[in-house]
Amino acid sequence: MTVNKDFVVRTVAGETMLVPVGKNVLKYNGIFTLSESGAMIYKLLCEGKADEEIIAALNESFDADEATLKNDFDEFIQQLKNAEIILP
C-alpha cells in the first residue's frame, strides 16, 4: 500500500486530521478526523510498516484482543482505500 501524498496530516487542538491538498481539494469537501488508533495506523503506514507490525503496535497500545484489533484494522484500511487516502 502507498500513502496518497495528496493528503497531509495536521493536529489541531489534540485532534489528528487528514487534509486533502492538490487535486484532492476539488474531489473532497472537508477533512478526515482520525481517532487515536486511526492516527497511529496512518503514522505507521507512512513509515512503511507492514500490516502485522501495525497490528502488533496496536496490541501493545490498546486493551483489546488481537482478533478485534485485526478486524478493526482491516475495516479502517478499507475506509482509507475507499477514500483513496491509501493506494494499492
Short mmCIF file of N, CA and C in Angstrom, two decimals:
data_model
loop_
_atom_site.label_atom_id
_atom_site.label_comp_id
_atom_site.label_asym_id
_atom_site.label_seq_id
_atom_site.Cartn_x
_atom_site.Cartn_y
_atom_site.Cartn_z
N MET A 1 0.83 -1.18 0.00
CA MET A 1 0.00 0.00 0.00
C MET A 1 0.88 1.24 0.00
N THR A 2 0.40 2.24 -0.66
CA THR A 2 1.10 3.51 -0.74
C THR A 2 0.21 4.61 -0.18
N VAL A 3 0.77 5.47 0.64
CA VAL A 3 0.01 6.60 1.18
C VAL A 3 -0.09 7.66 0.09
N ASN A 4 -1.30 8.14 -0.14
CA ASN A 4 -1.55 9.17 -1.13
C ASN A 4 -0.95 10.49 -0.63
N LYS A 5 0.00 11.05 -1.37
CA LYS A 5 0.69 12.28 -0.95
C LYS A 5 -0.19 13.52 -1.10
N ASP A 6 -1.41 13.36 -1.62
CA ASP A 6 -2.33 14.48 -1.75
C ASP A 6 -3.17 14.69 -0.49
N PHE A 7 -2.72 14.11 0.62
CA PHE A 7 -3.31 14.33 1.93
C PHE A 7 -2.17 14.65 2.89
N VAL A 8 -2.39 15.63 3.75
CA VAL A 8 -1.40 15.96 4.77
C VAL A 8 -2.03 15.78 6.14
N VAL A 9 -1.19 15.46 7.12
CA VAL A 9 -1.65 15.26 8.49
C VAL A 9 -1.48 16.57 9.25
N ARG A 10 -2.51 16.95 9.96
CA ARG A 10 -2.45 18.13 10.82
C ARG A 10 -3.07 17.77 12.16
N THR A 11 -2.48 18.27 13.23
CA THR A 11 -3.05 18.09 14.57
C THR A 11 -3.46 19.47 15.07
N VAL A 12 -4.74 19.60 15.38
CA VAL A 12 -5.29 20.86 15.86
C VAL A 12 -6.09 20.56 17.12
N ALA A 13 -5.76 21.24 18.20
CA ALA A 13 -6.46 21.09 19.48
C ALA A 13 -6.56 19.61 19.88
N GLY A 14 -5.47 18.87 19.65
CA GLY A 14 -5.43 17.47 20.05
C GLY A 14 -6.13 16.51 19.09
N GLU A 15 -6.70 17.02 18.01
CA GLU A 15 -7.37 16.17 17.02
C GLU A 15 -6.45 16.01 15.81
N THR A 16 -6.29 14.76 15.36
CA THR A 16 -5.48 14.48 14.18
C THR A 16 -6.39 14.40 12.97
N MET A 17 -6.02 15.15 11.95
CA MET A 17 -6.85 15.22 10.74
C MET A 17 -6.02 14.99 9.49
N LEU A 18 -6.66 14.43 8.49
CA LEU A 18 -6.07 14.33 7.16
C LEU A 18 -6.76 15.38 6.30
N VAL A 19 -5.95 16.24 5.70
CA VAL A 19 -6.47 17.35 4.92
C VAL A 19 -6.09 17.12 3.46
N PRO A 20 -7.10 17.13 2.56
CA PRO A 20 -6.77 16.97 1.14
C PRO A 20 -6.06 18.21 0.61
N VAL A 21 -5.07 18.00 -0.23
CA VAL A 21 -4.35 19.08 -0.90
C VAL A 21 -4.24 18.73 -2.37
N GLY A 22 -3.77 19.66 -3.16
CA GLY A 22 -3.60 19.39 -4.58
C GLY A 22 -4.92 19.09 -5.25
N LYS A 23 -4.94 18.11 -6.13
CA LYS A 23 -6.14 17.78 -6.90
C LYS A 23 -7.27 17.26 -6.01
N ASN A 24 -6.93 16.74 -4.84
CA ASN A 24 -7.97 16.20 -3.95
C ASN A 24 -8.81 17.27 -3.28
N VAL A 25 -8.36 18.52 -3.26
CA VAL A 25 -9.16 19.59 -2.68
C VAL A 25 -10.49 19.69 -3.43
N LEU A 26 -10.44 19.54 -4.73
CA LEU A 26 -11.66 19.61 -5.54
C LEU A 26 -12.53 18.38 -5.37
N LYS A 27 -11.90 17.24 -5.13
CA LYS A 27 -12.63 15.97 -5.04
C LYS A 27 -13.31 15.79 -3.69
N TYR A 28 -12.66 16.24 -2.61
CA TYR A 28 -13.17 16.04 -1.26
C TYR A 28 -13.56 17.37 -0.65
N ASN A 29 -14.73 17.40 -0.09
CA ASN A 29 -15.23 18.62 0.54
C ASN A 29 -15.10 18.47 2.05
N GLY A 30 -13.93 18.70 2.57
CA GLY A 30 -13.74 18.59 4.00
C GLY A 30 -12.47 17.86 4.37
N ILE A 31 -12.39 17.54 5.64
CA ILE A 31 -11.23 16.86 6.18
C ILE A 31 -11.66 15.54 6.81
N PHE A 32 -10.70 14.70 7.09
CA PHE A 32 -10.95 13.41 7.73
C PHE A 32 -10.34 13.46 9.13
N THR A 33 -11.15 13.31 10.15
CA THR A 33 -10.66 13.30 11.52
C THR A 33 -10.36 11.86 11.91
N LEU A 34 -9.19 11.63 12.48
CA LEU A 34 -8.77 10.29 12.86
C LEU A 34 -8.87 10.10 14.37
N SER A 35 -9.27 8.91 14.76
CA SER A 35 -9.24 8.54 16.18
C SER A 35 -7.78 8.33 16.58
N GLU A 36 -7.56 8.09 17.85
CA GLU A 36 -6.19 7.83 18.32
C GLU A 36 -5.59 6.62 17.61
N SER A 37 -6.37 5.55 17.50
CA SER A 37 -5.86 4.36 16.83
C SER A 37 -5.70 4.60 15.33
N GLY A 38 -6.63 5.34 14.74
CA GLY A 38 -6.53 5.66 13.32
C GLY A 38 -5.29 6.48 13.02
N ALA A 39 -4.99 7.44 13.88
CA ALA A 39 -3.79 8.27 13.70
C ALA A 39 -2.53 7.41 13.81
N MET A 40 -2.55 6.47 14.75
CA MET A 40 -1.40 5.58 14.92
C MET A 40 -1.21 4.71 13.68
N ILE A 41 -2.31 4.15 13.18
CA ILE A 41 -2.23 3.31 11.97
C ILE A 41 -1.68 4.12 10.81
N TYR A 42 -2.22 5.32 10.60
CA TYR A 42 -1.78 6.15 9.49
C TYR A 42 -0.30 6.49 9.59
N LYS A 43 0.15 6.85 10.79
CA LYS A 43 1.56 7.18 11.01
C LYS A 43 2.45 5.99 10.66
N LEU A 44 2.05 4.80 11.11
CA LEU A 44 2.86 3.61 10.84
C LEU A 44 2.83 3.24 9.35
N LEU A 45 1.70 3.48 8.69
CA LEU A 45 1.65 3.26 7.23
C LEU A 45 2.62 4.19 6.52
N CYS A 46 2.67 5.45 6.97
CA CYS A 46 3.60 6.42 6.38
C CYS A 46 5.05 6.00 6.57
N GLU A 47 5.32 5.29 7.66
CA GLU A 47 6.67 4.80 7.94
C GLU A 47 6.98 3.52 7.17
N GLY A 48 5.99 3.00 6.44
CA GLY A 48 6.21 1.81 5.64
C GLY A 48 6.10 0.50 6.41
N LYS A 49 5.47 0.54 7.57
CA LYS A 49 5.32 -0.67 8.38
C LYS A 49 4.34 -1.64 7.71
N ALA A 50 4.61 -2.92 7.89
CA ALA A 50 3.73 -3.98 7.37
C ALA A 50 2.50 -4.11 8.27
N ASP A 51 1.45 -4.69 7.73
CA ASP A 51 0.20 -4.87 8.48
C ASP A 51 0.45 -5.54 9.82
N GLU A 52 1.25 -6.61 9.82
CA GLU A 52 1.50 -7.36 11.06
C GLU A 52 2.20 -6.49 12.10
N GLU A 53 3.11 -5.64 11.65
CA GLU A 53 3.81 -4.74 12.57
C GLU A 53 2.85 -3.72 13.17
N ILE A 54 1.93 -3.23 12.36
CA ILE A 54 0.96 -2.25 12.83
C ILE A 54 0.02 -2.88 13.85
N ILE A 55 -0.46 -4.07 13.55
CA ILE A 55 -1.36 -4.76 14.47
C ILE A 55 -0.64 -5.06 15.79
N ALA A 56 0.63 -5.44 15.72
CA ALA A 56 1.41 -5.68 16.95
C ALA A 56 1.55 -4.40 17.76
N ALA A 57 1.77 -3.27 17.09
CA ALA A 57 1.88 -1.99 17.79
C ALA A 57 0.55 -1.61 18.43
N LEU A 58 -0.54 -1.86 17.73
CA LEU A 58 -1.87 -1.59 18.30
C LEU A 58 -2.10 -2.46 19.53
N ASN A 59 -1.67 -3.71 19.44
CA ASN A 59 -1.83 -4.65 20.55
C ASN A 59 -1.09 -4.18 21.80
N GLU A 60 0.07 -3.54 21.60
CA GLU A 60 0.85 -3.02 22.72
C GLU A 60 0.20 -1.76 23.33
N SER A 61 -0.53 -1.01 22.51
CA SER A 61 -1.05 0.29 22.95
C SER A 61 -2.50 0.27 23.42
N PHE A 62 -3.28 -0.71 22.97
CA PHE A 62 -4.70 -0.72 23.27
C PHE A 62 -5.11 -2.03 23.91
N ASP A 63 -6.06 -1.95 24.80
CA ASP A 63 -6.54 -3.12 25.54
C ASP A 63 -7.67 -3.78 24.77
N ALA A 64 -7.31 -4.63 23.82
CA ALA A 64 -8.28 -5.37 23.02
C ALA A 64 -7.62 -6.66 22.55
N ASP A 65 -8.45 -7.66 22.26
CA ASP A 65 -7.85 -8.91 21.78
C ASP A 65 -7.39 -8.74 20.33
N GLU A 66 -6.46 -9.57 19.93
CA GLU A 66 -5.85 -9.44 18.61
C GLU A 66 -6.86 -9.58 17.47
N ALA A 67 -7.85 -10.46 17.63
CA ALA A 67 -8.86 -10.63 16.58
C ALA A 67 -9.65 -9.34 16.36
N THR A 68 -10.00 -8.68 17.45
CA THR A 68 -10.73 -7.41 17.35
C THR A 68 -9.86 -6.35 16.71
N LEU A 69 -8.59 -6.27 17.12
CA LEU A 69 -7.68 -5.30 16.54
C LEU A 69 -7.50 -5.53 15.04
N LYS A 70 -7.34 -6.78 14.64
CA LYS A 70 -7.17 -7.09 13.22
C LYS A 70 -8.42 -6.72 12.44
N ASN A 71 -9.59 -7.05 12.96
CA ASN A 71 -10.83 -6.71 12.28
C ASN A 71 -10.99 -5.19 12.14
N ASP A 72 -10.74 -4.46 13.22
CA ASP A 72 -10.84 -3.01 13.18
C ASP A 72 -9.80 -2.42 12.22
N PHE A 73 -8.60 -2.97 12.22
CA PHE A 73 -7.56 -2.54 11.29
C PHE A 73 -8.01 -2.73 9.85
N ASP A 74 -8.53 -3.92 9.54
CA ASP A 74 -8.97 -4.22 8.18
C ASP A 74 -10.09 -3.26 7.73
N GLU A 75 -11.03 -2.98 8.63
CA GLU A 75 -12.12 -2.05 8.31
C GLU A 75 -11.58 -0.65 8.05
N PHE A 76 -10.65 -0.20 8.89
CA PHE A 76 -10.08 1.14 8.73
C PHE A 76 -9.31 1.24 7.42
N ILE A 77 -8.52 0.22 7.11
CA ILE A 77 -7.76 0.21 5.85
C ILE A 77 -8.71 0.29 4.66
N GLN A 78 -9.82 -0.43 4.73
CA GLN A 78 -10.80 -0.38 3.63
C GLN A 78 -11.39 1.02 3.48
N GLN A 79 -11.65 1.69 4.60
CA GLN A 79 -12.15 3.07 4.55
C GLN A 79 -11.12 4.00 3.90
N LEU A 80 -9.86 3.81 4.25
CA LEU A 80 -8.79 4.61 3.65
C LEU A 80 -8.69 4.36 2.15
N LYS A 81 -8.82 3.11 1.75
CA LYS A 81 -8.78 2.77 0.32
C LYS A 81 -9.97 3.38 -0.40
N ASN A 82 -11.16 3.27 0.20
CA ASN A 82 -12.36 3.83 -0.43
C ASN A 82 -12.24 5.34 -0.65
N ALA A 83 -11.57 6.02 0.28
CA ALA A 83 -11.39 7.46 0.19
C ALA A 83 -10.14 7.83 -0.63
N GLU A 84 -9.43 6.81 -1.12
CA GLU A 84 -8.19 6.98 -1.89
C GLU A 84 -7.10 7.70 -1.09
N ILE A 85 -7.15 7.52 0.24
CA ILE A 85 -6.11 8.06 1.10
C ILE A 85 -4.88 7.14 1.06
N ILE A 86 -5.13 5.86 0.87
CA ILE A 86 -4.04 4.94 0.55
C ILE A 86 -4.37 4.28 -0.78
N LEU A 87 -3.35 3.99 -1.50
CA LEU A 87 -3.49 3.44 -2.85
C LEU A 87 -2.91 2.03 -2.85
N PRO A 88 -3.48 1.16 -3.69
CA PRO A 88 -2.98 -0.23 -3.73
C PRO A 88 -1.54 -0.33 -4.21
#
